[in-house]
Amino acid sequence: MRKLSLILALLLGYFTAIGQKIKFNDNWLFRVDTANDWDERNIMSKTPRPVQLPHDWSIELPFDEGSPSGNRGASLRGGLGIYEKEFILDAQDRKKRIFVIFDGVYMNSTVSINGHTLGNRPFGYLSFEYELSPFLKYDGQKNYLKVRVENKQPNSRWYSGSGIYRNVWLDKRGRSYIKNWGTFVSTPEVSAQKATVKVETSIFTERSSKPSLLRSKLLSPEGKLLQSLESPLPKMQGERLVQQTFSVQQPQLWSVEQAHLYRIVSELVIDQEVVHSYQTNFGIRYFNFDQQKGFSLNGKPMKIIGACMHHDLGALGAAVNRSAMKRQLQILKGMGINGIRTSHNPPAPEWLDLCDEMGFIVMDETFDVWTWDKEYTPYNYSLYFNDWYKRDLQDHIIRDRNHPSVMMWSIGNEIPEQDGGGADTIGRSITRELVTTIKALDQSRPVTVGMNSANNNNNLYLSGVLDLIGVNYHHRNWKDLGTKLFPGNKPYILSENVSALATRGIYNMPSDSIRRWAGFSKTNNPGNADFTASAYENVSAPWASTNEEALKIFLKYPFLSGMYLWTGFDYLGEPTPYPFPARSSYFGIVDMAGFPKDSYYLYKSIFTKEDVLHILPHWNWTKGQKIDVHVYFNNADEVELLLNGKSLGRKAKQGDDLFVRFNNISYQAGTLKARALKNGKVVREQRVNTAGEAYQIKAEAERSSISADGEDLAFVKLSILDKKGNLVPLANNTLHFNIKGAGRIEALDNGYQADLEPFSNKKYRKAYNGLALAIIRPAKEKGTINLEVSADGLKPCSIQIKVE
């Protein structure tokens, strides 16, 4: 049991035996003014309210057409927020160096302790730390920590969230210590037989006459000690870098199928006593981007099937939650996604930890803007770039460079400086400076940038320093990469593509009529009156493509190493093509509540080995109406479609077809059934039935038990069914929620992009197209949660979830 406990401790992400790094999220007080012009004295005169971190104050607000963020920012306000926390240290803490670590504060944060200003960080997406030691009080006296957060709108092209939205840590170290993010583990030589593991460790020591050393232990993925190295340290004060090298025989290689993680436990030993311990996870793998052959991992050719993801968690807003992140990644993994682009900013540390553990290939992106403003967001990071870019980029690389999932650095997205015009080549010089900054810290990964200007005068391309040419959109030009477009010997990555639009459960015919939608306004809205987009695979942004159009080209050319589709999930803000009341995006393969749209099964049929047979649309229409039916399938030769037992014919994929279509079927109520055949034999069947009137509610928890830590989450799917148990595809009944026991409702959602019910309403939510979602947070005590859901005229339901 003791050995198992050690392994579990290591899996938590940091080693706690020596030193005290603890979450510092409890017992904060908060004040806010959500106006764009605030009076700080008036804010401080308000009575503060208690909050638990991570905290996003914007998600608590009502959707507001007058918000300066616009609906690009989800029509939710920012403002000025003040966070305060009191804490007490004992006499023993005088012997320690004490730091506070913020994983992310959006944005323009200023931190002070006991009235002493520690610093300001404008960028809202990076982790940073301050040492508190010189200003602290001990022996039972109160210490007063204050964080001032400015989120003046508009400063983002998507929903940013507001406040201390990631975890905060109090880190008590010895007077001598290993620096935070102070290890760099690289694997310069890797094969199936042997790997060289190089460890560079940054240490701070005080002057001492006592002998000291750095001991580094290499642990296998199973937690077994493989090797231990010791390096004596000179008797001097200050920082130093210690280099050590391990050799691993028959390494367990990290891959998307088997994400093996090794660990380095670094121990600072003074006079034979371990005074500080620090743990680093890493993976052993090798990869290559080739201009002609594309991408390979551990010598195996493969396509990167990636998804761009913004940082919000739907109804939870930007507030970090590991359970919600893991759920998103599990859903994406289920459709065959093996890559993530962190669009367009450094992610939360937990996000990369999960990508390491679950096997995703990450494009880790730093900036959305450089020096030039972008798209009417006058308060964005371009105001701070010249003063802060180098420190922010360095901090990003140092924090994330040990993650085996990270295989590319991206220095920007659709940067305006790519098209300087005439003799303006500032984009070239900035590109060179950013790449040089990265290479000084990590030479093991290629550097790219997402370029949406597809011409050979692109300044970022002409800088000559990019390792990997990142192309956004322009799918019709992909075949010309390396010849007519961006010639040279560099490999290519489709850093962003698709931008198809869809609302779950909405189908507009004819299905083969492509809509290119963007820029609608209240006076110019040729789209749908209910602010929806068809899920038929027939709507996209004008600069983009449907999933089908992009995939056909991507699959055809081996040199296209990978693609990151826009986007994996719908996200808050940027609701192309609609104005308010639309407040979240239509781009996702999965809606904001985590319910797959139909295109999910298209990807699943192509990129997974699981058997897939999926029919769309639903089967509730008007008698005689002409309906188009699409069938996504794999592992079969053809599909037969039957309506009420009568065959409508068989179809096989022809040429580069990704699915089959049966168009202009005259609707009759009953059962539509698809049968997949292989070698003439039926191997799978799927059916959709005409649903009757809504009769009952069904609740399904994705997990039957959750942890009693106050942070884990339970996701409960609510379905509106008829008497026979069929989903009622257009049901929008108002659901009422009542919860008892060891938990509370954290948020409610339904996936509809124009639902203006505030997420702060935790009592009721309309279903959308038959579905809704309840997100439940446990108490910090064991017990049982009982959720009851009712609606007028429907049979209610209840579900129990254990809190353990």
mmCIF file with all atom_site columns, C-alpha atoms in Angstrom, residues 135-268:
data_model
loop_
_atom_site.group_PDB
_atom_site.id
_atom_site.type_symbol
_atom_site.label_atom_id
_atom_site.label_alt_id
_atom_site.label_comp_id
_atom_site.label_asym_id
_atom_site.label_entity_id
_atom_site.label_seq_id
_atom_site.pdbx_PDB_ins_code
_atom_site.Cartn_x
_atom_site.Cartn_y
_atom_site.Cartn_z
_atom_site.occupancy
_atom_site.B_iso_or_equiv
_atom_site.pdbx_formal_charge
_atom_site.auth_seq_id
_atom_site.auth_comp_id
_atom_site.auth_asym_id
_atom_site.auth_atom_id
_atom_site.pdbx_PDB_model_num
ATOM 1   C CA . PHE A 1 135 ? 6.649   41.482 3.216   1.00 0.00 ? 135 PHE A CA 1
ATOM 2   C CA . LEU A 1 136 ? 5.014   38.772 5.338   1.00 0.00 ? 136 LEU A CA 1
ATOM 3   C CA . LYS A 1 137 ? 3.901   38.816 8.965   1.00 0.00 ? 137 LYS A CA 1
ATOM 4   C CA . TYR A 1 138 ? 4.173   35.813 11.290  1.00 0.00 ? 138 TYR A CA 1
ATOM 5   C CA . ASP A 1 139 ? 3.225   34.604 14.768  1.00 0.00 ? 139 ASP A CA 1
ATOM 6   C CA . GLY A 1 140 ? -0.530  34.776 14.254  1.00 0.00 ? 140 GLY A CA 1
ATOM 7   C CA . GLN A 1 141 ? -0.623  38.172 12.550  1.00 0.00 ? 141 GLN A CA 1
ATOM 8   C CA . LYS A 1 142 ? -2.895  38.518 9.504   1.00 0.00 ? 142 LYS A CA 1
ATOM 9   C CA . ASN A 1 143 ? -1.462  38.869 6.012   1.00 0.00 ? 143 ASN A CA 1
ATOM 10  C CA . TYR A 1 144 ? -3.526  40.693 3.418   1.00 0.00 ? 144 TYR A CA 1
ATOM 11  C CA . LEU A 1 145 ? -3.260  39.601 -0.245  1.00 0.00 ? 145 LEU A CA 1
ATOM 12  C CA . LYS A 1 146 ? -5.001  41.735 -2.875  1.00 0.00 ? 146 LYS A CA 1
ATOM 13  C CA . VAL A 1 147 ? -5.438  41.150 -6.608  1.00 0.00 ? 147 VAL A CA 1
ATOM 14  C CA . ARG A 1 148 ? -6.758  43.941 -8.799  1.00 0.00 ? 148 ARG A CA 1
ATOM 15  C CA . VAL A 1 149 ? -8.062  42.775 -12.215 1.00 0.00 ? 149 VAL A CA 1
ATOM 16  C CA . GLU A 1 150 ? -8.944  45.049 -15.145 1.00 0.00 ? 150 GLU A CA 1
ATOM 17  C CA . ASN A 1 151 ? -10.975 43.646 -18.030 1.00 0.00 ? 151 ASN A CA 1
ATOM 18  C CA . LYS A 1 152 ? -11.817 46.652 -20.148 1.00 0.00 ? 152 LYS A CA 1
ATOM 19  C CA . GLN A 1 153 ? -13.891 45.692 -23.175 1.00 0.00 ? 153 GLN A CA 1
ATOM 20  C CA . PRO A 1 154 ? -13.557 44.963 -25.996 1.00 0.00 ? 154 PRO A CA 1
ATOM 21  C CA . ASN A 1 155 ? -10.140 43.312 -25.818 1.00 0.00 ? 155 ASN A CA 1
ATOM 22  C CA . SER A 1 156 ? -10.809 39.873 -27.286 1.00 0.00 ? 156 SER A CA 1
ATOM 23  C CA . ARG A 1 157 ? -12.377 38.373 -30.408 1.00 0.00 ? 157 ARG A CA 1
ATOM 24  C CA . TRP A 1 158 ? -13.977 35.648 -28.270 1.00 0.00 ? 158 TRP A CA 1
ATOM 25  C CA . TYR A 1 159 ? -15.227 35.280 -24.705 1.00 0.00 ? 159 TYR A CA 1
ATOM 26  C CA . SER A 1 160 ? -12.295 35.753 -22.371 1.00 0.00 ? 160 SER A CA 1
ATOM 27  C CA . GLY A 1 161 ? -13.883 35.452 -18.946 1.00 0.00 ? 161 GLY A CA 1
ATOM 28  C CA . SER A 1 162 ? -12.859 37.757 -16.120 1.00 0.00 ? 162 SER A CA 1
ATOM 29  C CA . GLY A 1 163 ? -10.912 37.411 -12.915 1.00 0.00 ? 163 GLY A CA 1
ATOM 30  C CA . ILE A 1 164 ? -8.733  34.802 -11.192 1.00 0.00 ? 164 ILE A CA 1
ATOM 31  C CA . TYR A 1 165 ? -10.087 32.074 -13.437 1.00 0.00 ? 165 TYR A CA 1
ATOM 32  C CA . ARG A 1 166 ? -7.305  29.538 -12.915 1.00 0.00 ? 166 ARG A CA 1
ATOM 33  C CA . ASN A 1 167 ? -5.850  27.965 -9.785  1.00 0.00 ? 167 ASN A CA 1
ATOM 34  C CA . VAL A 1 168 ? -3.750  29.826 -7.223  1.00 0.00 ? 168 VAL A CA 1
ATOM 35  C CA . TRP A 1 169 ? -1.042  28.122 -5.145  1.00 0.00 ? 169 TRP A CA 1
ATOM 36  C CA . LEU A 1 170 ? 0.881   29.010 -2.008  1.00 0.00 ? 170 LEU A CA 1
ATOM 37  C CA . ASP A 1 171 ? 4.332   27.502 -2.302  1.00 0.00 ? 171 ASP A CA 1
ATOM 38  C CA . LYS A 1 172 ? 6.454   27.246 0.863   1.00 0.00 ? 172 LYS A CA 1
ATOM 39  C CA . ARG A 1 173 ? 10.029  26.359 -0.051  1.00 0.00 ? 173 ARG A CA 1
ATOM 40  C CA . GLY A 1 174 ? 13.226  26.094 1.909   1.00 0.00 ? 174 GLY A CA 1
ATOM 41  C CA . ARG A 1 175 ? 15.722  28.952 1.988   1.00 0.00 ? 175 ARG A CA 1
ATOM 42  C CA . SER A 1 176 ? 17.431  27.003 -0.769  1.00 0.00 ? 176 SER A CA 1
ATOM 43  C CA . TYR A 1 177 ? 15.117  25.499 -3.370  1.00 0.00 ? 177 TYR A CA 1
ATOM 44  C CA . ILE A 1 178 ? 14.522  24.199 -6.881  1.00 0.00 ? 178 ILE A CA 1
ATOM 45  C CA . LYS A 1 179 ? 12.892  26.914 -8.928  1.00 0.00 ? 179 LYS A CA 1
ATOM 46  C CA . ASN A 1 180 ? 9.277   26.625 -10.033 1.00 0.00 ? 180 ASN A CA 1
ATOM 47  C CA . TRP A 1 181 ? 9.224   25.402 -13.658 1.00 0.00 ? 181 TRP A CA 1
ATOM 48  C CA . GLY A 1 182 ? 12.932  24.974 -12.952 1.00 0.00 ? 182 GLY A CA 1
ATOM 49  C CA . THR A 1 183 ? 13.537  21.666 -14.714 1.00 0.00 ? 183 THR A CA 1
ATOM 50  C CA . PHE A 1 184 ? 13.909  21.057 -18.435 1.00 0.00 ? 184 PHE A CA 1
ATOM 51  C CA . VAL A 1 185 ? 13.798  17.423 -19.501 1.00 0.00 ? 185 VAL A CA 1
ATOM 52  C CA . SER A 1 186 ? 14.748  16.726 -23.117 1.00 0.00 ? 186 SER A CA 1
ATOM 53  C CA . THR A 1 187 ? 15.358  13.530 -25.061 1.00 0.00 ? 187 THR A CA 1
ATOM 54  C CA . PRO A 1 188 ? 17.975  14.343 -27.720 1.00 0.00 ? 188 PRO A CA 1
ATOM 55  C CA . GLU A 1 189 ? 18.427  10.700 -28.767 1.00 0.00 ? 189 GLU A CA 1
ATOM 56  C CA . VAL A 1 190 ? 15.524  8.249  -28.907 1.00 0.00 ? 190 VAL A CA 1
ATOM 57  C CA . SER A 1 191 ? 15.010  4.870  -30.509 1.00 0.00 ? 191 SER A CA 1
ATOM 58  C CA . ALA A 1 192 ? 13.018  1.757  -29.641 1.00 0.00 ? 192 ALA A CA 1
ATOM 59  C CA . GLN A 1 193 ? 16.153  0.340  -27.999 1.00 0.00 ? 193 GLN A CA 1
ATOM 60  C CA . LYS A 1 194 ? 17.578  3.300  -26.096 1.00 0.00 ? 194 LYS A CA 1
ATOM 61  C CA . ALA A 1 195 ? 16.880  6.877  -25.076 1.00 0.00 ? 195 ALA A CA 1
ATOM 62  C CA . THR A 1 196 ? 19.096  9.633  -23.726 1.00 0.00 ? 196 THR A CA 1
ATOM 63  C CA . VAL A 1 197 ? 17.321  11.806 -21.161 1.00 0.00 ? 197 VAL A CA 1
ATOM 64  C CA . LYS A 1 198 ? 18.945  15.148 -20.412 1.00 0.00 ? 198 LYS A CA 1
ATOM 65  C CA . VAL A 1 199 ? 17.826  17.036 -17.287 1.00 0.00 ? 199 VAL A CA 1
ATOM 66  C CA . GLU A 1 200 ? 18.668  20.688 -16.646 1.00 0.00 ? 200 GLU A CA 1
ATOM 67  C CA . THR A 1 201 ? 17.697  21.918 -13.167 1.00 0.00 ? 201 THR A CA 1
ATOM 68  C CA . SER A 1 202 ? 17.614  25.541 -12.007 1.00 0.00 ? 202 SER A CA 1
ATOM 69  C CA . ILE A 1 203 ? 18.443  25.908 -8.309  1.00 0.00 ? 203 ILE A CA 1
ATOM 70  C CA . PHE A 1 204 ? 18.680  28.784 -5.890  1.00 0.00 ? 204 PHE A CA 1
ATOM 71  C CA . THR A 1 205 ? 20.903  28.264 -2.836  1.00 0.00 ? 205 THR A CA 1
ATOM 72  C CA . GLU A 1 206 ? 21.900  30.446 0.066   1.00 0.00 ? 206 GLU A CA 1
ATOM 73  C CA . ARG A 1 207 ? 25.553  30.567 1.094   1.00 0.00 ? 207 ARG A CA 1
ATOM 74  C CA . SER A 1 208 ? 26.319  27.647 3.388   1.00 0.00 ? 208 SER A CA 1
ATOM 75  C CA . SER A 1 209 ? 29.379  25.793 4.647   1.00 0.00 ? 209 SER A CA 1
ATOM 76  C CA . LYS A 1 210 ? 27.386  22.565 4.667   1.00 0.00 ? 210 LYS A CA 1
ATOM 77  C CA . PRO A 1 211 ? 27.802  20.093 1.809   1.00 0.00 ? 211 PRO A CA 1
ATOM 78  C CA . SER A 1 212 ? 24.926  20.127 -0.669  1.00 0.00 ? 212 SER A CA 1
ATOM 79  C CA . LEU A 1 213 ? 23.937  18.230 -3.770  1.00 0.00 ? 213 LEU A CA 1
ATOM 80  C CA . LEU A 1 214 ? 21.179  17.733 -6.325  1.00 0.00 ? 214 LEU A CA 1
ATOM 81  C CA . ARG A 1 215 ? 19.790  14.210 -6.448  1.00 0.00 ? 215 ARG A CA 1
ATOM 82  C CA . SER A 1 216 ? 17.612  13.353 -9.440  1.00 0.00 ? 216 SER A CA 1
ATOM 83  C CA . LYS A 1 217 ? 15.602  10.150 -9.541  1.00 0.00 ? 217 LYS A CA 1
ATOM 84  C CA . LEU A 1 218 ? 14.208  8.709  -12.756 1.00 0.00 ? 218 LEU A CA 1
ATOM 85  C CA . LEU A 1 219 ? 10.930  6.802  -12.301 1.00 0.00 ? 219 LEU A CA 1
ATOM 86  C CA . SER A 1 220 ? 9.268   4.541  -14.848 1.00 0.00 ? 220 SER A CA 1
ATOM 87  C CA . PRO A 1 221 ? 5.626   5.005  -15.934 1.00 0.00 ? 221 PRO A CA 1
ATOM 88  C CA . GLU A 1 222 ? 4.747   2.403  -13.310 1.00 0.00 ? 222 GLU A CA 1
ATOM 89  C CA . GLY A 1 223 ? 6.485   4.395  -10.562 1.00 0.00 ? 223 GLY A CA 1
ATOM 90  C CA . LYS A 1 224 ? 9.552   2.143  -10.325 1.00 0.00 ? 224 LYS A CA 1
ATOM 91  C CA . LEU A 1 225 ? 12.898  3.778  -9.538  1.00 0.00 ? 225 LEU A CA 1
ATOM 92  C CA . LEU A 1 226 ? 15.129  3.229  -12.578 1.00 0.00 ? 226 LEU A CA 1
ATOM 93  C CA . GLN A 1 227 ? 18.187  5.385  -11.829 1.00 0.00 ? 227 GLN A CA 1
ATOM 94  C CA . SER A 1 228 ? 19.422  8.007  -9.403  1.00 0.00 ? 228 SER A CA 1
ATOM 95  C CA . LEU A 1 229 ? 22.125  10.614 -10.077 1.00 0.00 ? 229 LEU A CA 1
ATOM 96  C CA . GLU A 1 230 ? 23.820  12.992 -7.629  1.00 0.00 ? 230 GLU A CA 1
ATOM 97  C CA . SER A 1 231 ? 25.626  16.221 -8.477  1.00 0.00 ? 231 SER A CA 1
ATOM 98  C CA . PRO A 1 232 ? 27.586  18.139 -5.773  1.00 0.00 ? 232 PRO A CA 1
ATOM 99  C CA . LEU A 1 233 ? 26.825  21.861 -5.575  1.00 0.00 ? 233 LEU A CA 1
ATOM 100 C CA . PRO A 1 234 ? 29.413  24.614 -4.944  1.00 0.00 ? 234 PRO A CA 1
ATOM 101 C CA . LYS A 1 235 ? 29.235  26.496 -1.644  1.00 0.00 ? 235 LYS A CA 1
ATOM 102 C CA . MET A 1 236 ? 27.972  29.767 -3.042  1.00 0.00 ? 236 MET A CA 1
ATOM 103 C CA . GLN A 1 237 ? 24.831  31.848 -2.999  1.00 0.00 ? 237 GLN A CA 1
ATOM 104 C CA . GLY A 1 238 ? 22.646  32.405 -6.044  1.00 0.00 ? 238 GLY A CA 1
ATOM 105 C CA . GLU A 1 239 ? 21.174  30.614 -9.012  1.00 0.00 ? 239 GLU A CA 1
ATOM 106 C CA . ARG A 1 240 ? 22.873  27.861 -10.922 1.00 0.00 ? 240 ARG A CA 1
ATOM 107 C CA . LEU A 1 241 ? 21.968  25.350 -13.613 1.00 0.00 ? 241 LEU A CA 1
ATOM 108 C CA . VAL A 1 242 ? 22.813  21.683 -13.063 1.00 0.00 ? 242 VAL A CA 1
ATOM 109 C CA . GLN A 1 243 ? 22.946  19.265 -16.002 1.00 0.00 ? 243 GLN A CA 1
ATOM 110 C CA . GLN A 1 244 ? 22.511  15.520 -15.650 1.00 0.00 ? 244 GLN A CA 1
ATOM 111 C CA . THR A 1 245 ? 22.061  12.755 -18.228 1.00 0.00 ? 245 THR A CA 1
ATOM 112 C CA . PHE A 1 246 ? 20.248  9.427  -17.925 1.00 0.00 ? 246 PHE A CA 1
ATOM 113 C CA . SER A 1 247 ? 20.214  6.470  -20.287 1.00 0.00 ? 247 SER A CA 1
ATOM 114 C CA . VAL A 1 248 ? 17.018  4.421  -20.611 1.00 0.00 ? 248 VAL A CA 1
ATOM 115 C CA . GLN A 1 249 ? 17.040  0.984  -22.208 1.00 0.00 ? 249 GLN A CA 1
ATOM 116 C CA . GLN A 1 250 ? 13.953  -0.210 -24.143 1.00 0.00 ? 250 GLN A CA 1
ATOM 117 C CA . PRO A 1 251 ? 12.004  2.946  -23.327 1.00 0.00 ? 251 PRO A CA 1
ATOM 118 C CA . GLN A 1 252 ? 8.221   2.916  -23.235 1.00 0.00 ? 252 GLN A CA 1
ATOM 119 C CA . LEU A 1 253 ? 7.512   5.457  -25.940 1.00 0.00 ? 253 LEU A CA 1
ATOM 120 C CA . TRP A 1 254 ? 4.809   8.092  -25.521 1.00 0.00 ? 254 TRP A CA 1
ATOM 121 C CA . SER A 1 255 ? 2.180   7.927  -28.264 1.00 0.00 ? 255 SER A CA 1
ATOM 122 C CA . VAL A 1 256 ? -1.426  8.899  -28.877 1.00 0.00 ? 256 VAL A CA 1
ATOM 123 C CA . GLU A 1 257 ? -2.435  5.282  -28.217 1.00 0.00 ? 257 GLU A CA 1
ATOM 124 C CA . GLN A 1 258 ? -0.231  4.691  -25.162 1.00 0.00 ? 258 GLN A CA 1
ATOM 125 C CA . ALA A 1 259 ? 0.658   7.881  -23.354 1.00 0.00 ? 259 ALA A CA 1
ATOM 126 C CA . HIS A 1 260 ? 3.493   6.560  -21.170 1.00 0.00 ? 260 HIS A CA 1
ATOM 127 C CA . LEU A 1 261 ? 4.773   9.157  -18.716 1.00 0.00 ? 261 LEU A CA 1
ATOM 128 C CA . TYR A 1 262 ? 8.123   8.975  -16.930 1.00 0.00 ? 262 TYR A CA 1
ATOM 129 C CA . ARG A 1 263 ? 8.989   11.190 -13.952 1.00 0.00 ? 263 ARG A CA 1
ATOM 130 C CA . ILE A 1 264 ? 11.998  13.001 -12.609 1.00 0.00 ? 264 ILE A CA 1
ATOM 131 C CA . VAL A 1 265 ? 11.979  13.608 -8.851  1.00 0.00 ? 265 VAL A CA 1
ATOM 132 C CA . SER A 1 266 ? 14.539  16.315 -8.095  1.00 0.00 ? 266 SER A CA 1
ATOM 133 C CA . GLU A 1 267 ? 15.798  16.560 -4.504  1.00 0.00 ? 267 GLU A CA 1
ATOM 134 C CA . LEU A 1 268 ? 17.910  19.375 -3.114  1.00 0.00 ? 268 LEU A CA 1
#
